[in-house]
Amino acid sequence: MSTTPPPAPPAASPDCAGAQALAGPRPRSLTDLFVSFTVLALQGFGGVLPVVQREIVERKRWLTQEEFVEDWAVAQIMPGPNVINLAMMIGARWFGLAGAMTAVAGMIAVPLVVVLLLAAAHARFADHPAVAGALRGMAAVSAGLIAAAGLKLSSALATNPMKLPLAAGLASVGFVLLAWVRVPLVWVLPVLGGLGCALAWRGLRP
Amino acid sequence: MIAPQLVLGWNDWLSLFVHYLMLSLMSIGGAISTSADMQRYLVEDKGWLSGAQFSDSIALAQAAPGPNVLFVALLGWHVGLNTGSLGAAFAGVALTMVGIMLPSTIFTYQAAQWAYRNRDLRAVRAFKQGMAPVVIGMLLATSWLLASAGPAKSNWPLWLLAALSCLVIWRTRLHLLWMLGAGAMLGAFGLV
């Protein structure tokens, strides 16, 4: 969840549904789009976002840095896997719905096969103590990785309109309810999220 | 923890699908932020997966290339495999992946344009900023549940490894693959 305000509107608006002709480099075809997203998804270990930024913005220059940040902010506040949302929005820029579906398919199809093959290999060797140990070690690192993502995002709470103590309090209550009390998310998210939106709304009072 | 042996009826598959459809619309901050709820549903309430299968699925998906949401496919895969059928495993993948992606992508596709045009509206900003703390709480809860799953419970080196990797990834720009590799090595040699 980004608190970075979107920069000034760029000349070409990054509409999701609009298949408008944008200046500058662009994917040549749906095939190009599919292959590009497949290749970049296969480079992303532990997270694809940095790879999307490097490939799409820095190497292919399909998006400017500003356009990328705006799309990313929207992808993050929408429900759904963030990187999938982002791929969909990028694909939709040039090819509308077909582009959105192609980019998402590129992101998912081949990596899904790879991950299922890995799972099958893991099932065969799961009884081997070294394999079990390796998985145990990687799971611990994954736990740390997710916590780190939470901590990185939490630095944004300092500029939250509801003020840091309230924001930190909401985050802590959410943590306790989900991790320790084990309240279903379907209760926690609307209630705490609604409270958060109300507090932020109040804090944004002009 | 031994994998459960399952017999799943149509209503079980349907409730799995519906649960993922619902989680899809709640997965603000990414699919991983709803995994605490997946753990509660699949492992604790339904008993369709063992705790170890759950954390292994996340660890495998993190170690594999591609978007993190693929851990959802592995959860569906293992639920299906626990019924003893490969076809059911593929059905599990299809149901969980379509479930977690379909509502959110339709919604996002429609909403992205609107949200961009109205990004200065107070309501849009209040939604963005108001959800932020809860999303952070969700991520930290996920991390906690992963770290405390299965054999990690009384294993302080594992906790230390999780805490250290959190610190390194939070504070440095080191590639995640190095940390996952280090974790795999430490585990393979029985050090954690």
CSV table of C-alpha atoms in Angstrom, one decimal:
chain,number,residue,atom,x,y,z
A,1,MET,CA,0.0,0.0,0.0
A,2,SER,CA,1.7,3.1,-1.2
A,3,THR,CA,1.2,6.5,0.4
A,4,THR,CA,3.2,8.1,-2.4
A,5,PRO,CA,0.8,10.6,-4.0
A,6,PRO,CA,0.6,10.1,-7.8
A,7,PRO,CA,2.8,12.6,-9.6
A,8,ALA,CA,1.3,15.2,-11.9
A,9,PRO,CA,-0.7,13.7,-14.7
A,10,PRO,CA,1.5,12.6,-17.6
A,11,ALA,CA,0.6,13.7,-21.1
A,12,ALA,CA,-0.8,10.2,-22.0
A,13,SER,CA,-3.1,9.0,-19.3
A,14,PRO,CA,-2.4,5.4,-18.3
A,15,ASP,CA,-6.0,4.3,-18.7
A,16,CYS,CA,-6.6,0.7,-18.0
A,17,ALA,CA,-9.2,0.0,-20.6
A,18,GLY,CA,-8.1,2.4,-23.2
A,19,ALA,CA,-6.3,0.9,-26.2
A,20,GLN,CA,-5.0,4.3,-27.2
A,21,ALA,CA,-1.9,4.9,-29.3
A,22,LEU,CA,0.8,6.0,-26.9
A,23,ALA,CA,4.0,7.6,-28.1
A,24,GLY,CA,7.3,5.7,-27.7
A,25,PRO,CA,8.2,2.1,-27.6
A,26,ARG,CA,5.4,-0.4,-27.2
A,27,PRO,CA,4.8,-4.2,-27.5
A,28,ARG,CA,4.6,-5.1,-31.2
A,29,SER,CA,1.9,-7.7,-30.7
A,30,LEU,CA,0.1,-9.9,-28.3
A,31,THR,CA,2.7,-12.5,-28.8
A,32,ASP,CA,5.4,-10.0,-27.9
A,33,LEU,CA,3.4,-9.1,-24.8
A,34,PHE,CA,3.0,-12.8,-23.8
A,35,VAL,CA,6.6,-13.7,-24.3
A,36,SER,CA,7.9,-10.6,-22.5
A,37,PHE,CA,5.8,-11.3,-19.4
A,38,THR,CA,6.7,-15.0,-19.5
A,39,VAL,CA,10.4,-14.1,-19.6
A,40,LEU,CA,10.2,-11.6,-16.9
A,41,ALA,CA,8.1,-13.8,-14.6
A,42,LEU,CA,10.7,-16.5,-14.9
A,43,GLN,CA,13.4,-14.2,-13.6
A,44,GLY,CA,11.4,-13.3,-10.5
A,45,PHE,CA,12.5,-15.4,-7.5
A,46,GLY,CA,10.8,-14.3,-4.3
A,47,GLY,CA,9.1,-11.4,-6.0
A,48,VAL,CA,8.4,-10.2,-9.6
A,49,LEU,CA,7.8,-6.5,-9.0
A,50,PRO,CA,11.5,-5.5,-9.2
A,51,VAL,CA,11.9,-7.5,-12.4
A,52,VAL,CA,8.8,-5.8,-14.0
A,53,GLN,CA,10.3,-2.4,-13.2
A,54,ARG,CA,13.7,-3.3,-14.7
A,55,GLU,CA,12.3,-5.0,-17.8
A,56,ILE,CA,9.3,-2.8,-18.7
A,57,VAL,CA,10.6,0.6,-17.6
A,58,GLU,CA,14.4,0.5,-17.9
A,59,ARG,CA,15.0,-2.0,-20.7
A,60,LYS,CA,11.9,-2.0,-22.9
A,61,ARG,CA,10.8,1.6,-22.0
A,62,TRP,CA,7.2,0.7,-22.5
A,63,LEU,CA,6.4,2.8,-19.5
A,64,THR,CA,8.0,5.8,-17.9
A,65,GLN,CA,9.0,5.6,-14.3
A,66,GLU,CA,6.1,7.9,-13.4
A,67,GLU,CA,3.6,5.8,-15.3
A,68,PHE,CA,4.9,2.7,-13.6
A,69,VAL,CA,4.5,4.3,-10.1
A,70,GLU,CA,1.0,5.3,-10.8
A,71,ASP,CA,0.0,1.9,-12.2
A,72,TRP,CA,1.7,0.3,-9.2
A,73,ALA,CA,-0.2,2.4,-6.7
A,74,VAL,CA,-3.5,1.4,-8.2
A,75,ALA,CA,-2.5,-2.2,-8.5
A,76,GLN,CA,-1.7,-2.2,-4.8
A,77,ILE,CA,-4.9,-0.7,-3.6
A,78,MET,CA,-7.0,-3.0,-5.7
A,79,PRO,CA,-7.8,-6.5,-4.4
A,80,GLY,CA,-6.0,-9.4,-6.0
A,81,PRO,CA,-2.4,-10.4,-6.5
A,82,ASN,CA,-0.5,-7.1,-7.0
A,83,VAL,CA,1.8,-8.1,-9.7
A,84,ILE,CA,-1.1,-9.7,-11.6
A,85,ASN,CA,-3.1,-6.5,-11.3
A,86,LEU,CA,-0.1,-4.6,-12.6
A,87,ALA,CA,0.5,-6.9,-15.6
A,88,MET,CA,-3.2,-6.6,-16.5
A,89,MET,CA,-3.1,-2.8,-16.4
A,90,ILE,CA,0.1,-2.7,-18.5
A,91,GLY,CA,-1.3,-5.2,-21.1
A,92,ALA,CA,-4.5,-3.2,-21.3
A,93,ARG,CA,-2.7,0.0,-22.2
A,94,TRP,CA,-2.2,-1.0,-25.8
A,95,PHE,CA,-4.5,-4.0,-26.5
A,96,GLY,CA,-7.5,-3.5,-24.1
A,97,LEU,CA,-9.0,-6.6,-22.7
A,98,ALA,CA,-7.1,-8.9,-25.0
A,99,GLY,CA,-3.8,-7.3,-23.8
A,100,ALA,CA,-4.9,-7.6,-20.1
A,101,MET,CA,-5.6,-11.3,-20.5
A,102,THR,CA,-2.4,-12.0,-22.5
A,103,ALA,CA,-0.2,-10.3,-20.0
A,104,VAL,CA,-1.7,-12.2,-17.1
A,105,ALA,CA,-1.5,-15.4,-19.0
A,106,GLY,CA,2.2,-14.7,-19.7
A,107,MET,CA,2.8,-14.0,-16.0
A,108,ILE,CA,1.1,-17.3,-14.9
A,109,ALA,CA,1.2,-20.1,-17.5
A,110,VAL,CA,4.8,-21.2,-17.7
A,111,PRO,CA,5.7,-20.3,-14.1
A,112,LEU,CA,2.7,-22.5,-13.0
A,113,VAL,CA,4.1,-25.5,-14.8
A,114,VAL,CA,7.6,-24.9,-13.3
A,115,VAL,CA,6.1,-24.7,-9.7
A,116,LEU,CA,4.1,-27.8,-10.2
A,117,LEU,CA,7.2,-29.7,-11.5
A,118,LEU,CA,9.1,-28.5,-8.4
A,119,ALA,CA,6.3,-29.7,-6.2
A,120,ALA,CA,6.3,-33.1,-7.8
A,121,ALA,CA,10.1,-33.3,-7.4
A,122,HIS,CA,9.7,-32.2,-3.8
A,123,ALA,CA,7.1,-34.9,-3.2
A,124,ARG,CA,9.6,-37.6,-4.5
A,125,PHE,CA,12.5,-36.4,-2.3
A,126,ALA,CA,10.5,-35.0,0.7
A,127,ASP,CA,11.7,-37.9,2.9
A,128,HIS,CA,15.3,-37.1,2.3
A,129,PRO,CA,16.4,-35.2,5.5
A,130,ALA,CA,18.5,-32.7,3.5
A,131,VAL,CA,15.5,-31.8,1.3
A,132,ALA,CA,13.2,-31.5,4.3
A,133,GLY,CA,15.9,-29.3,6.0
A,134,ALA,CA,16.3,-27.1,3.0
A,135,LEU,CA,12.5,-26.5,2.8
A,136,ARG,CA,12.5,-25.8,6.6
A,137,GLY,CA,15.3,-23.2,6.1
A,138,MET,CA,13.6,-21.6,3.1
A,139,ALA,CA,10.3,-21.4,5.0
A,140,ALA,CA,12.0,-19.5,7.8
A,141,VAL,CA,13.5,-17.1,5.3
A,142,SER,CA,10.1,-16.7,3.6
A,143,ALA,CA,8.6,-15.8,6.9
A,144,GLY,CA,11.3,-13.2,7.4
A,145,LEU,CA,10.8,-11.9,3.8
A,146,ILE,CA,7.1,-11.3,4.3
A,147,ALA,CA,7.7,-9.6,7.6
A,148,ALA,CA,10.3,-7.4,5.9
A,149,ALA,CA,7.7,-6.4,3.3
A,150,GLY,CA,5.4,-5.4,6.1
A,151,LEU,CA,8.1,-3.4,7.8
A,152,LYS,CA,9.1,-1.7,4.6
A,153,LEU,CA,5.5,-0.6,4.0
A,154,SER,CA,5.1,0.4,7.6
A,155,SER,CA,7.5,3.3,7.1
A,156,ALA,CA,4.7,4.9,5.0
A,157,LEU,CA,2.5,5.0,8.1
A,158,ALA,CA,4.5,8.0,9.4
A,159,THR,CA,2.8,10.2,6.7
A,160,ASN,CA,-0.6,8.7,7.1
A,161,PRO,CA,-3.3,11.3,7.6
A,162,MET,CA,-4.6,9.3,10.6
A,163,LYS,CA,-1.3,10.0,12.5
A,164,LEU,CA,1.3,7.4,13.3
A,165,PRO,CA,0.0,6.2,16.8
A,166,LEU,CA,-3.4,5.4,15.4
A,167,ALA,CA,-2.0,3.8,12.3
A,168,ALA,CA,0.4,1.7,14.3
A,169,GLY,CA,-2.4,0.8,16.7
A,170,LEU,CA,-4.6,-0.4,13.9
A,171,ALA,CA,-1.8,-2.5,12.4
A,172,SER,CA,-1.1,-4.1,15.8
A,173,VAL,CA,-4.7,-4.9,16.5
A,174,GLY,CA,-4.9,-6.5,13.0
A,175,PHE,CA,-1.8,-8.5,13.7
A,176,VAL,CA,-3.1,-9.8,17.1
A,177,LEU,CA,-6.6,-10.6,15.8
A,178,LEU,CA,-5.3,-12.5,12.8
A,179,ALA,CA,-2.1,-14.2,14.2
A,180,TRP,CA,-3.0,-14.9,17.8
A,181,VAL,CA,-6.8,-14.7,18.2
A,182,ARG,CA,-7.3,-16.3,14.7
A,183,VAL,CA,-10.4,-14.3,13.8
A,184,PRO,CA,-11.4,-14.9,10.2
A,185,LEU,CA,-10.2,-12.2,7.8
A,186,VAL,CA,-13.7,-11.7,6.5
A,187,TRP,CA,-14.5,-10.1,9.9
A,188,VAL,CA,-11.2,-8.3,10.5
A,189,LEU,CA,-10.8,-6.6,7.1
A,190,PRO,CA,-14.2,-4.9,6.8
A,191,VAL,CA,-14.3,-3.8,10.5
A,192,LEU,CA,-10.7,-2.6,10.9
A,193,GLY,CA,-10.4,-1.4,7.3
A,194,GLY,CA,-13.6,0.5,7.6
A,195,LEU,CA,-12.4,2.1,10.8
A,196,GLY,CA,-9.1,2.9,9.1
A,197,CYS,CA,-10.9,4.5,6.1
A,198,ALA,CA,-13.0,6.6,8.5
A,199,LEU,CA,-10.0,7.8,10.4
A,200,ALA,CA,-8.1,8.6,7.2
A,201,TRP,CA,-11.2,10.5,5.9
A,202,ARG,CA,-11.2,12.5,9.1
A,203,GLY,CA,-7.5,13.2,8.9
A,204,LEU,CA,-7.8,14.4,5.3
A,205,ARG,CA,-10.3,17.0,6.2
A,206,PRO,CA,-9.5,20.1,4.1
B,1,MET,CA,2.6,-34.0,10.5
B,2,ILE,CA,1.2,-36.7,8.1
B,3,ALA,CA,-0.8,-35.5,5.1
B,4,PRO,CA,-4.5,-36.1,5.7
B,5,GLN,CA,-6.4,-38.7,3.6
B,6,LEU,CA,-9.4,-37.0,2.1
B,7,VAL,CA,-12.7,-37.8,0.5
B,8,LEU,CA,-14.1,-34.6,-1.0
B,9,GLY,CA,-17.6,-34.2,-2.3
B,10,TRP,CA,-18.9,-31.7,-4.8
B,11,ASN,CA,-20.0,-29.4,-1.9
B,12,ASP,CA,-16.4,-29.5,-0.5
B,13,TRP,CA,-15.0,-28.5,-3.9
B,14,LEU,CA,-17.6,-25.8,-4.2
B,15,SER,CA,-16.9,-24.4,-0.7
B,16,LEU,CA,-13.1,-24.4,-1.6
B,17,PHE,CA,-13.9,-22.4,-4.7
B,18,VAL,CA,-16.3,-20.0,-3.0
B,19,HIS,CA,-13.8,-19.4,-0.2
B,20,TYR,CA,-11.1,-18.4,-2.8
B,21,LEU,CA,-13.6,-16.2,-4.7
B,22,MET,CA,-14.2,-14.4,-1.4
B,23,LEU,CA,-10.5,-14.2,-0.5
B,24,SER,CA,-9.8,-12.7,-3.9
B,25,LEU,CA,-11.9,-9.6,-3.2
B,26,MET,CA,-10.2,-9.3,0.2
B,27,SER,CA,-6.6,-9.8,-1.0
B,28,ILE,CA,-5.7,-6.1,-0.8
B,29,GLY,CA,-1.9,-6.1,-0.4
B,30,GLY,CA,-1.6,-9.3,-2.4
B,31,ALA,CA,-2.7,-12.9,-2.2
B,32,ILE,CA,0.0,-13.6,0.5
B,33,SER,CA,-1.7,-11.2,2.9
B,34,THR,CA,-4.8,-13.5,3.0
B,35,SER,CA,-2.7,-16.6,3.6
B,36,ALA,CA,-3.3,-16.4,7.3
B,37,ASP,CA,-6.9,-16.9,6.5
B,38,MET,CA,-6.1,-19.8,4.1
B,39,GLN,CA,-4.1,-21.5,6.9
B,40,ARG,CA,-7.1,-21.1,9.3
B,41,TYR,CA,-9.5,-22.5,6.6
B,42,LEU,CA,-7.5,-25.3,5.0
B,43,VAL,CA,-5.5,-26.5,8.0
B,44,GLU,CA,-7.4,-25.7,11.1
B,45,ASP,CA,-11.1,-25.7,10.2
B,46,LYS,CA,-11.3,-28.2,7.3
B,47,GLY,CA,-8.2,-30.3,8.0
B,48,TRP,CA,-7.6,-30.6,4.2
B,49,LEU,CA,-3.9,-29.9,4.5
B,50,SER,CA,-1.3,-30.5,7.2
B,51,GLY,CA,0.5,-27.6,8.7
B,52,ALA,CA,3.7,-28.8,7.0
B,53,GLN,CA,2.1,-29.0,3.6
B,54,PHE,CA,0.9,-25.5,4.0
B,55,SER,CA,4.3,-24.0,4.9
B,56,ASP,CA,6.1,-26.1,2.3
B,57,SER,CA,3.7,-24.8,-0.4
B,58,ILE,CA,4.6,-21.2,0.5
B,59,ALA,CA,8.3,-22.0,0.7
B,60,LEU,CA,8.3,-23.8,-2.6
B,61,ALA,CA,6.5,-21.0,-4.4
B,62,GLN,CA,8.9,-18.5,-2.9
B,63,ALA,CA,11.9,-20.6,-4.1
B,64,ALA,CA,10.4,-21.0,-7.6
B,65,PRO,CA,10.4,-18.3,-10.2
B,66,GLY,CA,7.2,-16.4,-10.9
B,67,PRO,CA,4.6,-14.4,-9.0
B,68,ASN,CA,4.1,-15.3,-5.4
B,69,VAL,CA,0.4,-16.0,-6.0
B,70,LEU,CA,1.5,-19.4,-7.3
B,71,PHE,CA,1.6,-20.6,-3.7
B,72,VAL,CA,-2.2,-20.7,-4.0
B,73,ALA,CA,-1.9,-23.2,-6.9
B,74,LEU,CA,0.3,-25.4,-4.7
B,75,LEU,CA,-2.2,-25.3,-1.9
B,76,GLY,CA,-5.0,-26.5,-4.3
B,77,TRP,CA,-2.6,-29.1,-5.7
B,78,HIS,CA,-1.9,-30.6,-2.3
B,79,VAL,CA,-5.6,-30.6,-1.3
B,80,GLY,CA,-6.3,-32.5,-4.5
B,81,LEU,CA,-3.3,-34.9,-4.0
B,82,ASN,CA,-4.6,-35.6,-0.4
B,83,THR,CA,-7.6,-37.3,-2.0
B,84,GLY,CA,-5.1,-39.6,-3.7
B,85,SER,CA,-5.9,-38.5,-7.3
B,86,LEU,CA,-3.8,-36.6,-9.8
B,87,GLY,CA,-6.9,-35.4,-11.6
B,88,ALA,CA,-8.2,-33.9,-8.3
B,89,ALA,CA,-4.8,-32.2,-7.9
B,90,PHE,CA,-5.3,-30.4,-11.2
B,91,ALA,CA,-8.9,-29.6,-10.3
B,92,GLY,CA,-7.6,-28.1,-7.0
B,93,VAL,CA,-5.1,-25.9,-8.9
B,94,ALA,CA,-7.8,-24.7,-11.3
B,95,LEU,CA,-10.4,-24.0,-8.6
B,96,THR,CA,-8.0,-22.1,-6.3
B,97,MET,CA,-6.2,-20.2,-9.0
B,98,VAL,CA,-9.4,-19.2,-10.9
B,99,GLY,CA,-11.0,-18.4,-7.5
B,100,ILE,CA,-8.2,-16.2,-6.2
B,101,MET,CA,-7.8,-14.3,-9.5
B,102,LEU,CA,-11.1,-14.0,-11.3
B,103,PRO,CA,-13.2,-11.6,-9.1
B,104,SER,CA,-10.2,-9.4,-8.3
B,105,THR,CA,-9.0,-9.0,-11.9
B,106,ILE,CA,-12.5,-8.2,-13.2
B,107,PHE,CA,-12.9,-5.7,-10.4
B,108,THR,CA,-9.5,-4.2,-10.8
B,109,TYR,CA,-9.8,-3.9,-14.6
B,110,GLN,CA,-13.0,-1.9,-14.2
B,111,ALA,CA,-11.8,0.1,-11.2
B,112,ALA,CA,-8.3,1.0,-12.3
B,113,GLN,CA,-9.5,3.6,-14.8
B,114,TRP,CA,-12.0,5.1,-12.4
B,115,ALA,CA,-9.5,5.3,-9.6
B,116,TYR,CA,-6.9,6.9,-11.8
B,117,ARG,CA,-9.2,9.6,-13.0
B,118,ASN,CA,-10.4,10.3,-9.4
B,119,ARG,CA,-7.2,9.9,-7.6
B,120,ASP,CA,-7.5,13.3,-5.9
B,121,LEU,CA,-10.9,12.6,-4.5
B,122,ARG,CA,-10.9,12.6,-0.7
B,123,ALA,CA,-12.7,9.2,-0.7
B,124,VAL,CA,-10.1,7.6,-2.9
B,125,ARG,CA,-7.3,8.9,-0.8
B,126,ALA,CA,-9.0,7.9,2.5
B,127,PHE,CA,-9.5,4.4,1.2
B,128,LYS,CA,-5.8,4.1,0.2
B,129,GLN,CA,-4.5,5.5,3.4
B,130,GLY,CA,-7.1,3.9,5.7
B,131,MET,CA,-6.4,0.4,4.4
B,132,ALA,CA,-2.6,0.7,4.8
B,133,PRO,CA,-2.3,-0.2,8.5
B,134,VAL,CA,-4.6,-3.2,8.2
B,135,VAL,CA,-2.6,-4.5,5.2
B,136,ILE,CA,0.6,-4.2,7.2
B,137,GLY,CA,-1.0,-6.1,10.1
B,138,MET,CA,-2.1,-8.8,7.7
B,139,LEU,CA,1.4,-9.2,6.3
B,140,LEU,CA,3.0,-9.4,9.8
B,141,ALA,CA,0.4,-12.0,10.8
B,142,THR,CA,1.2,-14.1,7.8
B,143,SER,CA,4.8,-14.0,8.7
B,144,TRP,CA,4.1,-15.0,12.3
B,145,LEU,CA,2.0,-17.9,11.3
B,146,LEU,CA,4.6,-19.2,8.8
B,147,ALA,CA,7.4,-18.9,11.3
B,148,SER,CA,5.4,-20.7,14.0
B,149,ALA,CA,4.1,-23.5,11.8
B,150,GLY,CA,5.1,-27.1,12.4
B,151,PRO,CA,8.7,-27.9,13.5
B,152,ALA,CA,9.6,-24.3,14.1
B,153,LYS,CA,7.6,-24.0,17.3
B,154,SER,CA,10.4,-24.8,19.7
B,155,ASN,CA,13.3,-24.4,17.4
B,156,TRP,CA,15.1,-21.2,18.2
B,157,PRO,CA,17.7,-21.3,15.3
B,158,LEU,CA,14.7,-21.2,12.9
B,159,TRP,CA,13.3,-18.2,14.6
B,160,LEU,CA,16.7,-16.6,14.6
B,161,LEU,CA,17.1,-17.3,10.8
B,162,ALA,CA,13.6,-15.8,10.2
B,163,ALA,CA,14.5,-12.7,12.2
B,164,LEU,CA,17.9,-12.3,10.5
B,165,SER,CA,16.5,-12.7,7.0
B,166,CYS,CA,13.8,-10.2,7.9
B,167,LEU,CA,16.4,-7.7,9.0
B,168,VAL,CA,18.7,-8.3,6.0
B,169,ILE,CA,15.9,-8.0,3.5
B,170,TRP,CA,14.4,-5.0,5.2
B,171,ARG,CA,17.7,-3.1,5.5
B,172,THR,CA,19.7,-4.1,2.4
B,173,ARG,CA,19.1,-4.5,-1.3
B,174,LEU,CA,20.5,-8.0,-1.3
B,175,HIS,CA,18.8,-10.3,-3.9
B,176,LEU,CA,16.2,-12.4,-2.2
B,177,LEU,CA,17.6,-15.5,-3.9
B,178,TRP,CA,20.7,-15.3,-1.8
B,179,MET,CA,18.7,-15.4,1.4
B,180,LEU,CA,16.6,-18.3,0.2
B,181,GLY,CA,19.7,-20.1,-0.9
B,182,ALA,CA,21.4,-19.5,2.4
B,183,GLY,CA,18.2,-20.8,4.2
B,184,ALA,CA,18.2,-23.9,2.1
B,185,MET,CA,21.9,-24.6,2.8
B,186,LEU,CA,21.5,-24.1,6.5
B,187,GLY,CA,18.5,-26.4,6.5
B,188,ALA,CA,20.1,-29.0,4.3
B,189,PHE,CA,23.1,-29.3,6.5
B,190,GLY,CA,20.9,-29.6,9.6
B,191,LEU,CA,22.0,-26.3,11.1
B,192,VAL,CA,18.5,-25.0,11.6
